[in-house]
Amino acid sequence: MAAALRRRSVPSPVVFRAAMQRPAGPPSRPSSPEGAGGGGWLSALRFDNLALRSLPVDPSEDGAPRAVPGACFARVRPTPLRNPRLVAASPPALALLGLEAGGPEAEREAEAALYFSGNRLLPGSEPAAHCYCGHQFGSFAGQLGDGAAIYLGEVRGPRGARWELQLKGAGITPFSRQADGRKVLRSSIREFLCSEAMFHLGIPTTRAGTCVTSDSEVVRDIFYDGNPKKERCSVVLRIAPTFIRFGSFEIFKPPDEYTGRKGPSVNRNDIRIQMLDYVIGTFYPEIQEAHADNSIQRNATFFKEITKRTARLVAEWQCVGFCHGVLNTDNMSIVGLTIDYGPFGFMDRYDPEHICNGSDNTGRYAYNKQPEICKWNLGKLAEALVPELPLEISELILEEEYDAEFEKHYLQKMRKKLGLIQLELEEDSKLVSELLETMHLTGGDFTNIFYLLSSFSVDTDPSRLEDFLEKLMSQCASVEELRVAFKPQMDPRQLSMMLMLAQSNPQLFALIGTKANINKELERIEQFSKLQQLTEADLLSKNKRHWTEWLEKYRVRLHKEVENISDVDAWNTERVKVMNSNNPKYILRNYIAQNAIEAAENGDFSEVRNVLKLLENPFQETEDCAEIEEETTSAAAACAQATRSRLPYCSKPPLWASELCVT
């Protein structure tokens, strides 16, 4: 699903397929001539393509969309682009491959654009597309696969690690279905920036080395509203130990009882065994070594480990307010990484029911649903491992391990975010819950309020408390912001029709809406009506009361930390240090990404590069961050056509950002 940022409109109960056309690219296929890349910056790359040696590859050379039975990969060739050029590169990600800055920058950028667009192949690369299936929004979809991503091969890094390279957006593969295998600039910039942002936040993730755009174009109906437009084809170089996912093991699924769809490799348990041998032996070698003589025990230990990794991963997401948006089984990494950045979003105003994906009409992948959905996906992985791991074993592991691991890791992380570094008390879970409830009641900015808490003083000086409350109030939603947030989304006539239909024809109503959606809209109308009567002074008074009550509980808990501490100053210094290394100042908010996208679409890539630099150090403002802020603000002030005032990157979103919708 491509990510599109748009002005928010009334959600339609019907989702239309995007209009897609093949790009008018050069007729020739990419070449890999003798000596290609020799002597250049990329000549340092050394390919060792273990996956293609270990797993079955389809013998057909047909690159057109088709079913691919009995194979994990199909060989493909990237489709070249017209005039590829580099938007941005991530030096820390490229360093994993042994690519360090050196030589003229213009030459490096030209080489990266040529090879990481897919226009020319690196010696040793073996482009292929991976076959997988998936449960999408709860229903089995059959064969999916790499419809827009191409495996280039695996590179040995300077420390011996093996890294798989992918070009996302490099053209048609056998898994492209009705699409064109292309990605556009807006979605490519978002994936590029968020991959690196998540890494620097300390969250397991795939990486992004480069983002390349071009003069080739595709047509996209961005908002599914019958108004298609041309957009530039772009490609992201993705880097990970592997891109194998839960859905990779679903290619063996027999016909689904609900959708009737099946995997392309039904009854090929031999391939399932090959995949397990490859995945466990390559990415979980300690498990392979410990259980080499007992495959059931080995597979059970592997499933237990991926269960715990997934639980810890989603706990990390919850603690930074990250919403994935499309948590289908084909978007779940088999090694516990965040994978496939589409309509993701970092939550601004705290709302446990926040939905970042405008196409998620039922809220299946809402912020507060992510932990249970990831557990559900693990259940589908368990089913896909039968008979090599009996379901009664995997289901027991899932029930015993997942919730406990999630809750333990979540609370450990939240204690660090609150600076609770001395004691682990049972009451801490309630303190966290009450904090989040206070944020919800006051429309608090999730990221900025956590960041502010490190400056909270445990002393009882009323003036210092008042100053701190003023800072907190600035991070709570204003009446105007709340009115925008709770503005009814349905036309009154549409809502009235839906309510009547729910009573008169429940079967038809079930096809176009849900009771939960209608109830949510009714709640929105009620809240919006109350907000019309609310003044800023009343809101401020209410918010101060809520925060004063919670801060008193927080102060009591902090005092317990220092009861047996002789050097309170040293404790406080350490507390602030821990909090500032767990509460980011900078995240990739939608409005920040949108500003970078709009500049890039106008040919200016500097904002993408500035934001990337900023996100490399998300926890503390450094001299580099200050310089970026200053340069960007100056540039915006100098731009005569600037229509939006430039905010500091750490600001909560401006009002116009509430109209952005990612689909």
XYZ file of C-alpha atoms in Angstrom:
663
model
C 0.000 0.000 0.000
C 1.517 3.289 -1.070
C 1.549 6.067 1.478
C -0.303 9.194 0.421
C -0.667 12.337 2.477
C -3.810 14.288 1.811
C -6.271 16.742 3.224
C -8.721 14.816 5.382
C -12.122 14.198 3.851
C -15.250 12.235 4.743
C -14.232 8.562 4.754
C -15.992 6.475 2.146
C -17.374 3.080 3.117
C -16.196 1.760 -0.239
C -12.511 1.518 -1.153
C -11.705 1.822 -4.842
C -8.638 0.328 -6.508
C -6.056 2.945 -7.419
C -5.693 3.650 -11.119
C -2.257 2.487 -12.139
C -0.322 2.668 -15.357
C 3.013 1.351 -16.398
C 5.720 3.993 -16.474
C 7.072 5.106 -19.807
C 10.649 4.073 -19.076
C 13.561 3.280 -21.364
C 13.051 0.134 -23.416
C 16.347 -1.450 -22.420
C 16.890 -3.611 -19.357
C 19.643 -2.774 -16.859
C 23.055 -4.016 -17.816
C 25.883 -5.461 -15.810
C 28.791 -5.027 -18.222
C 32.253 -6.383 -17.695
C 33.851 -4.317 -14.982
C 30.651 -2.530 -14.056
C 31.249 -0.656 -10.853
C 34.946 -1.500 -11.033
C 37.095 1.144 -9.421
C 34.044 3.101 -8.308
C 32.700 3.777 -4.861
C 30.485 0.678 -4.997
C 33.277 -1.681 -6.057
C 33.779 -2.438 -2.345
C 30.525 -4.427 -2.242
C 31.039 -8.185 -2.048
C 27.973 -10.314 -2.750
C 27.352 -13.719 -1.200
C 23.762 -14.647 -2.033
C 23.036 -17.374 0.490
C 19.243 -17.161 0.260
C 19.215 -18.067 -3.433
C 21.563 -20.987 -2.788
C 19.504 -22.256 0.144
C 15.912 -21.860 -1.046
C 14.154 -22.947 -4.258
C 14.177 -20.456 -7.135
C 11.534 -20.624 -9.854
C 13.137 -21.841 -13.108
C 10.933 -19.654 -15.315
C 12.393 -16.441 -16.727
C 8.921 -14.950 -17.209
C 8.848 -11.687 -15.274
C 5.157 -10.984 -15.892
C 2.636 -11.246 -13.023
C 1.718 -14.909 -12.469
C 1.397 -17.648 -9.875
C 4.774 -18.950 -8.664
C 4.345 -22.466 -7.250
C 7.091 -24.515 -5.651
C 9.534 -21.662 -5.137
C 10.572 -18.990 -2.644
C 12.069 -16.660 -5.258
C 11.574 -15.785 -8.915
C 14.350 -14.194 -10.950
C 13.587 -10.718 -12.272
C 15.272 -7.708 -13.839
C 14.758 -4.143 -12.583
C 13.018 -1.795 -15.017
C 15.253 1.236 -15.767
C 14.256 4.803 -14.977
C 14.788 8.000 -16.964
C 17.408 10.319 -15.523
C 17.733 8.833 -11.997
C 19.181 11.152 -9.348
C 19.877 10.881 -5.659
C 17.437 12.472 -3.242
C 19.367 11.504 -0.108
C 21.662 8.854 1.339
C 22.137 7.595 4.898
C 25.866 7.248 5.678
C 25.260 5.134 8.841
C 23.156 2.652 6.859
C 25.607 2.472 3.957
C 28.472 1.949 6.415
C 26.905 -1.435 7.270
C 27.914 -2.475 3.754
C 31.405 -1.066 4.055
C 30.558 2.032 2.003
C 32.311 5.013 3.562
C 32.429 8.554 2.237
C 35.441 9.136 0.028
C 36.238 10.796 -3.260
C 34.176 13.513 -4.958
C 30.634 13.668 -3.590
C 29.129 14.285 -7.035
C 30.671 11.063 -8.356
C 29.361 9.040 -5.404
C 25.873 10.463 -5.867
C 25.898 9.713 -9.597
C 27.044 6.145 -8.963
C 24.421 5.601 -6.261
C 21.698 6.936 -8.572
C 22.797 4.636 -11.399
C 23.009 1.394 -9.418
C 20.454 1.966 -6.662
C 17.770 2.922 -9.180
C 18.188 -0.462 -10.836
C 19.446 1.081 -14.074
C 22.672 -0.896 -13.818
C 23.402 -4.081 -11.902
C 26.327 -4.496 -9.549
C 28.683 -7.416 -10.238
C 27.599 -10.353 -8.109
C 24.012 -9.192 -7.676
C 21.259 -11.653 -8.643
C 17.952 -9.788 -8.775
C 14.955 -11.793 -7.649
C 11.534 -11.317 -6.050
C 10.400 -13.182 -2.939
C 7.179 -15.212 -2.875
C 4.920 -14.913 0.171
C 1.252 -14.834 1.120
C -0.562 -12.986 3.871
C -3.617 -12.278 5.950
C -4.596 -8.712 5.029
C -6.988 -6.968 7.419
C -7.800 -10.386 8.874
C -8.558 -12.244 5.619
C -6.252 -14.600 3.744
C -5.283 -12.958 0.452
C -3.409 -15.815 -1.235
C -0.185 -15.144 -3.140
C 1.207 -11.648 -2.616
C 5.002 -11.504 -2.829
C 7.450 -8.741 -3.684
C 5.258 -6.823 -6.097
C 7.414 -3.711 -5.992
C 10.610 -4.827 -4.265
C 13.553 -6.615 -5.845
C 16.176 -8.611 -3.953
C 19.605 -7.637 -5.302
C 21.609 -10.085 -3.226
C 23.436 -10.231 0.082
C 26.540 -8.231 0.913
C 29.122 -9.093 3.544
C 29.753 -6.070 5.754
C 33.147 -5.109 7.209
C 32.309 -6.886 10.496
C 31.260 -10.091 8.746
C 27.503 -9.540 8.988
C 25.422 -10.433 5.955
C 23.024 -7.764 4.671
C 20.269 -8.305 2.127
C 19.818 -5.443 -0.348
C 16.444 -4.621 -1.853
C 15.350 -2.032 -4.379
C 11.799 -0.981 -3.538
C 10.015 0.476 -6.540
C 12.280 -1.005 -9.247
C 9.563 -2.363 -11.534
C 7.275 -5.267 -12.341
C 7.811 -8.718 -10.857
C 5.731 -11.911 -11.052
C 4.063 -10.701 -7.836
C 2.973 -7.249 -9.055
C -0.597 -8.405 -9.753
C -2.465 -5.502 -11.430
C 0.110 -2.914 -10.315
C 3.237 -1.570 -12.002
C 5.966 -2.360 -9.474
C 6.703 1.314 -8.933
C 6.796 3.587 -5.890
C 6.500 7.354 -6.014
C 8.494 10.121 -4.377
C 6.174 10.816 -1.439
C 5.979 7.204 -0.235
C 9.691 6.634 -0.892
C 10.733 9.658 1.175
C 8.511 8.539 4.043
C 9.935 5.005 4.059
C 13.510 6.262 3.715
C 13.225 8.732 6.587
C 11.238 6.496 8.941
C 13.521 3.480 8.496
C 16.449 5.561 9.703
C 14.424 7.411 12.354
C 13.375 4.128 13.957
C 16.950 2.840 14.029
C 18.205 5.952 15.794
C 15.324 5.656 18.275
C 16.771 2.243 19.158
C 13.875 0.257 17.678
C 14.637 -2.884 15.618
C 14.031 -2.020 11.962
C 15.024 -2.538 8.390
C 17.351 0.224 7.167
C 17.327 2.564 4.170
C 20.571 3.398 2.388
C 19.447 5.692 -0.415
C 16.399 7.299 -1.974
C 16.563 7.882 -5.730
C 14.000 9.648 -7.912
C 13.719 10.109 -11.682
C 11.912 11.673 -14.632
C 9.899 8.485 -15.231
C 6.302 8.901 -14.174
C 3.334 6.791 -13.175
C -0.282 7.801 -12.720
C -1.782 7.468 -9.269
C -5.294 8.168 -8.027
C -3.886 9.213 -4.664
C -7.134 9.697 -2.798
C -9.267 7.121 -4.670
C -11.514 9.984 -5.750
C -11.299 9.770 -9.541
C -8.625 12.479 -9.854
C -5.420 10.710 -10.902
C -2.195 12.606 -11.429
C 1.329 11.890 -12.636
C 4.048 11.299 -10.043
C 7.768 10.637 -10.263
C 8.995 7.053 -9.953
C 11.394 6.632 -7.034
C 13.374 3.780 -5.505
C 14.546 3.110 -1.935
C 17.559 0.907 -1.202
C 16.424 -1.208 1.760
C 18.885 -3.096 3.950
C 18.199 -5.891 6.455
C 19.580 -9.255 7.540
C 16.548 -10.718 5.740
C 13.180 -9.623 4.425
C 11.559 -13.000 5.081
C 8.313 -12.484 6.942
C 5.506 -14.444 8.611
C 3.692 -14.582 5.284
C 6.665 -16.354 3.713
C 5.515 -19.490 5.536
C 1.908 -19.064 4.384
C 2.655 -20.125 0.788
C 1.748 -23.679 1.858
C -1.735 -22.786 3.122
C -4.573 -24.932 1.701
C -7.772 -23.193 0.520
C -8.975 -20.787 3.186
C -12.407 -21.590 4.591
C -13.529 -17.952 4.342
C -11.896 -16.543 1.190
C -11.285 -19.752 -0.735
C -7.796 -18.555 -1.594
C -4.768 -20.794 -1.165
C -1.006 -20.535 -1.213
C 0.894 -21.348 -4.410
C 2.857 -24.207 -2.790
C 0.193 -26.304 -1.066
C 1.445 -29.754 0.024
C 5.120 -28.747 -0.366
C 6.216 -29.508 3.169
C 9.708 -30.152 1.800
C 10.025 -26.434 1.074
C 8.672 -25.552 4.529
C 11.457 -27.690 6.004
C 14.032 -25.967 3.770
C 12.795 -22.556 4.897
C 12.940 -23.488 8.573
C 16.446 -24.899 8.149
C 17.554 -21.728 6.379
C 15.898 -19.218 8.734
C 16.938 -20.918 11.965
C 20.409 -21.911 10.804
C 21.192 -18.456 9.419
C 19.444 -16.048 11.787
C 19.116 -18.140 14.953
C 22.351 -20.199 14.855
C 22.459 -20.668 18.620
C 19.051 -22.393 18.465
C 20.167 -24.601 15.592
C 23.287 -25.585 17.491
C 21.435 -26.326 20.720
C 18.760 -28.510 19.083
C 20.450 -29.961 16.009
C 19.139 -33.466 16.762
C 15.517 -32.559 17.569
C 13.670 -30.569 14.927
C 10.457 -30.185 16.938
C 12.335 -28.779 19.928
C 14.391 -26.579 17.618
C 11.289 -25.212 15.894
C 9.536 -24.662 19.232
C 12.516 -22.708 20.586
C 12.595 -20.640 17.390
C 8.870 -19.878 17.692
C 9.327 -18.900 21.327
C 12.134 -16.510 20.368
C 10.233 -14.805 17.532
C 7.228 -14.528 19.863
C 9.327 -12.691 22.460
C 11.061 -10.512 19.878
C 7.721 -9.483 18.407
C 6.310 -8.689 21.852
C 9.323 -6.502 22.660
C 9.112 -4.804 19.269
C 5.487 -3.749 19.647
C 6.196 -2.616 23.217
C 8.858 -0.307 21.792
C 6.356 1.036 19.258
C 3.822 1.784 21.983
C 6.415 3.662 24.021
C 7.210 6.142 21.233
C 3.647 6.415 19.907
C 4.467 4.677 16.613
C 1.595 3.231 14.583
C 2.490 0.859 11.762
C -0.799 1.154 9.896
C -0.832 -2.164 7.988
C 0.000 -4.983 10.391
C -0.818 -7.800 8.002
C 1.036 -11.095 8.385
C 3.049 -10.269 5.264
C 4.354 -7.143 7.026
C 5.749 -9.000 10.064
C 9.480 -9.778 10.049
C 10.655 -13.299 10.862
C 13.581 -11.803 12.808
C 11.571 -9.229 14.779
C 12.198 -6.025 12.823
C 9.856 -3.186 11.900
C 9.295 -3.791 8.198
C 7.381 -2.222 5.280
C 6.739 1.444 6.038
C 3.524 2.485 4.317
C 0.747 4.532 5.969
C 2.579 4.684 9.307
C 2.407 7.590 11.703
C 3.808 8.829 14.995
C 0.973 9.853 17.281
C 0.849 13.556 18.146
C -2.090 14.225 20.496
C -2.428 11.129 22.666
C -5.427 9.053 21.660
C -5.389 5.326 22.472
C -7.710 4.710 19.509
C -5.542 6.679 17.096
C -5.693 5.324 13.525
C -2.802 6.400 11.318
C -4.045 4.698 8.132
C -6.944 6.526 6.505
C -7.901 3.300 4.714
C -8.361 1.385 7.991
C -12.081 2.046 8.220
C -12.668 -0.392 11.082
C -9.665 0.637 13.195
C -8.218 -2.875 13.100
C -4.693 -1.482 13.299
C -5.327 1.389 15.727
C -2.574 2.279 18.213
C -4.138 0.399 21.137
C -4.860 -2.665 18.963
C -1.253 -3.215 17.860
C -0.217 -5.576 20.691
C -3.193 -7.915 20.214
C -2.892 -7.822 16.412
C 0.768 -8.829 16.553
C -0.230 -11.727 18.813
C -2.942 -12.699 16.305
C -0.350 -12.636 13.515
C 1.909 -14.924 15.541
C -1.040 -17.308 15.763
C -1.192 -17.367 11.968
C 2.543 -18.043 11.824
C 1.998 -20.943 14.230
C -0.629 -22.388 11.888
C 1.781 -22.019 8.955
C 4.486 -24.058 10.714
C 2.307 -27.193 11.057
C 3.279 -30.086 10.818
C 6.898 -29.128 11.551
C 5.699 -27.592 14.823
C 2.446 -29.064 16.185
C -0.154 -26.399 16.913
C -0.705 -27.512 20.509
C 2.957 -26.704 21.232
C 3.049 -23.306 19.492
C -0.300 -22.161 20.913
C 0.897 -22.934 24.440
C 4.121 -21.002 23.816
C 2.151 -18.044 22.497
C -0.159 -17.939 25.510
C 2.642 -18.361 28.044
C 5.177 -15.985 26.511
C 3.663 -13.143 24.493
C 1.597 -11.132 26.969
C 4.123 -11.573 29.776
C 7.023 -10.455 27.569
C 5.097 -7.473 26.214
C 3.988 -6.257 29.640
C 7.460 -6.720 31.150
C 9.249 -4.861 28.367
C 6.613 -2.126 28.144
C 6.777 -1.394 31.869
C 10.577 -1.492 31.892
C 10.640 1.062 29.095
C 8.002 3.249 30.709
C 9.931 3.273 33.997
C 12.934 4.636 32.104
C 10.764 7.248 30.401
C 9.578 8.364 33.847
C 13.015 8.215 35.443
C 12.121 5.414 37.870
C 15.620 3.986 38.038
C 15.967 2.718 41.615
C 12.862 0.688 42.403
C 10.421 -1.507 40.515
C 7.071 -1.234 42.279
C 3.732 -2.834 41.410
C 2.098 0.587 41.553
C 4.204 1.783 38.587
C 1.815 0.246 36.066
C -1.063 2.270 37.523
C 1.047 5.459 37.487
C 1.720 4.948 33.764
C -1.951 4.271 33.035
C -2.999 7.401 34.927
C -0.408 9.452 33.037
C -1.790 8.283 29.702
C -5.345 8.923 30.855
C -4.336 12.462 31.852
C -2.751 12.974 28.432
C -5.948 11.735 26.813
C -8.195 13.992 28.896
C -6.081 17.068 28.162
C -5.176 16.347 24.534
C -1.514 16.191 25.498
C 1.228 15.789 22.923
C 2.615 12.278 23.569
C 6.233 12.976 22.624
C 6.639 16.449 24.072
C 5.038 15.740 27.435
C 7.317 12.769 28.048
C 10.282 14.930 27.039
C 9.184 17.677 29.454
C 8.945 15.356 32.457
C 12.721 15.215 32.894
C 12.596 18.866 33.983
C 10.001 18.195 36.694
C 11.381 19.018 40.137
C 10.681 16.799 43.125
C 10.773 19.727 45.511
C 7.547 21.419 46.581
C 8.326 25.003 45.543
C 4.921 26.331 44.327
C 6.498 28.768 41.855
C 8.502 26.008 40.177
C 5.393 23.837 39.963
C 3.456 26.691 38.366
C 6.210 27.236 35.800
C 6.218 23.546 34.976
C 2.421 23.483 34.650
C 2.621 26.363 32.181
C 5.016 24.315 30.035
C 2.661 21.339 30.201
C -0.316 23.492 29.229
C 1.501 24.565 26.058
C 1.628 20.908 25.021
C -2.095 20.310 25.575
C -4.646 20.790 22.833
C -6.364 24.170 22.585
C -10.116 24.503 22.119
C -9.535 25.257 18.449
C -7.352 22.148 18.028
C -9.949 19.980 19.764
C -12.739 21.355 17.576
C -10.731 20.401 14.506
C -9.937 16.971 15.941
C -13.549 16.177 16.850
C -15.202 17.733 13.824
C -17.859 15.275 12.579
C -16.647 13.314 9.579
C -20.002 12.259 8.127
C -22.535 14.442 6.421
C -25.647 14.521 8.674
C -27.763 13.081 5.854
C -25.300 10.232 5.341
C -25.295 9.475 9.072
C -29.098 9.530 9.204
C -29.257 7.150 6.244
C -26.758 4.779 7.868
C -28.693 4.763 11.143
C -31.943 3.929 9.321
C -30.208 1.250 7.263
C -28.773 -0.362 10.398
C -32.341 -0.783 11.658
C -34.117 -1.725 8.428
C -31.530 -3.796 6.579
C -28.706 -5.023 8.841
C -27.269 -7.277 6.104
C -26.809 -4.406 3.661
C -25.532 -2.146 6.442
C -22.852 -4.726 7.313
C -21.453 -4.386 3.783
C -20.876 -0.638 3.985
C -20.376 0.217 7.652
C -20.047 -1.001 11.225
C -21.901 -0.185 14.413
C -18.584 0.742 16.017
C -17.972 3.385 13.326
C -21.464 4.812 13.718
C -21.150 4.921 17.517
C -17.785 6.630 17.203
C -19.294 9.251 14.908
C -22.139 9.851 17.349
C -19.602 10.296 20.157
C -17.684 12.717 17.959
C -20.822 14.765 17.340
C -21.564 14.894 21.066
C -17.998 15.924 21.904
C -17.971 18.548 19.158
C -21.222 19.999 20.486
C -19.731 20.316 23.990
C -16.634 22.003 22.595
C -18.765 24.759 21.078
C -19.615 25.872 24.608
C -16.113 25.508 26.045
C -13.865 28.553 26.542
C -10.063 28.563 26.600
C -10.140 29.660 30.250
C -12.393 26.742 31.218
C -10.190 24.303 29.309
C -7.023 25.657 30.908
C -8.509 25.369 34.396
C -9.647 21.796 33.759
C -6.285 20.772 32.282
C -4.333 22.276 35.175
C -6.477 20.377 37.650
C -5.883 17.068 35.859
C -2.131 17.584 35.629
C -1.758 18.825 39.189
C -3.433 15.650 40.432
C -1.151 13.380 38.406
C 2.035 15.317 39.187
C 1.373 14.908 42.894
C 1.233 11.127 42.411
C 4.425 11.291 40.354
C 6.146 13.357 43.049
C 5.199 10.817 45.735
C 6.611 8.012 43.575
C 9.864 9.927 42.966
C 10.266 10.491 46.699
C 10.209 6.723 47.183
C 13.151 6.555 44.795
C 15.307 8.753 47.053
C 14.297 7.480 50.498
C 17.506 5.496 50.866
C 19.720 7.623 48.599
C 22.513 9.626 50.232
C 23.402 11.716 47.149
C 20.130 13.031 45.768
C 21.863 15.312 43.260
C 23.724 12.368 41.724
C 20.462 10.400 41.577
C 18.691 13.280 39.852
C 21.505 13.677 37.338
C 21.273 9.985 36.477
C 17.476 10.145 36.370
C 17.527 13.014 33.879
C 20.176 11.237 31.808
C 18.064 8.060 31.594
C 14.916 10.006 30.734
C 16.648 12.046 28.048
C 17.954 8.885 26.417
C 14.483 7.305 26.328
C 12.222 10.265 25.511
C 12.930 11.641 22.027
C 12.822 15.339 21.302
C 12.485 14.750 17.563
C 10.255 12.233 15.777
C 9.119 12.005 12.163
C 5.793 13.741 12.517
C 3.532 13.710 9.461
C 3.783 17.453 8.953
C 7.598 17.312 8.996
C 7.565 14.542 6.392
C 5.007 16.455 4.324
C 7.139 19.610 4.263
C 10.110 17.547 3.051
C 7.973 15.793 0.415
C 6.563 19.034 -0.973
C 10.032 20.575 -1.239
C 11.380 17.446 -2.964
C 8.479 17.359 -5.405
C 9.541 20.883 -6.370
C 13.124 19.731 -6.942
C 14.618 20.763 -3.580
C 16.037 17.773 -1.708
C 17.689 19.798 1.057
C 14.781 19.429 3.480
C 14.828 15.623 3.163
C 18.535 15.697 3.984
C 18.044 18.141 6.869
C 15.317 15.994 8.433
C 17.450 12.871 8.012
C 20.331 14.574 9.820
C 18.027 15.701 12.610
C 16.564 12.216 13.103
C 20.028 10.718 13.521
C 20.134 12.261 17.003
C 16.526 12.260 18.212
C 17.056 12.468 21.963
C 19.094 15.614 22.486
C 19.579 18.883 20.697
C 23.169 19.091 19.468
C 25.039 21.849 17.677
C 24.220 20.141 14.369
C 20.506 20.076 15.243
C 20.567 23.739 16.213
C 22.288 24.612 12.943
C 19.718 22.652 10.945
C 16.874 24.430 12.763
C 18.482 27.823 12.148
C 19.283 27.153 8.483
C 15.798 25.829 7.771
C 14.085 28.728 9.510
C 16.244 31.237 7.642
C 15.581 29.526 4.320
C 11.857 29.524 4.972
C 11.885 33.197 5.891
C 13.788 34.017 2.719
C 11.370 32.092 0.523
C 8.843 34.519 -0.912
C 6.409 31.740 -1.761
C 6.372 30.150 1.675
C 2.748 29.735 2.712
C 3.278 28.164 6.116
C 5.229 29.540 9.024
C 8.176 27.292 9.839
C 8.009 25.708 13.266
C 10.879 24.154 15.207
C 11.077 20.433 14.473
C 10.228 19.630 18.106
C 6.949 21.577 18.012
C 3.608 19.904 18.286
C 1.844 19.999 14.910
C 0.336 23.164 13.454
C -3.419 23.240 12.841
C -3.091 22.495 9.130
C -1.423 19.166 9.952
C -4.685 17.826 11.367
C -6.006 17.785 7.812
C -3.273 15.396 6.653
C -4.417 11.840 6.108
C -2.133 8.946 5.202
C -3.638 6.219 3.009
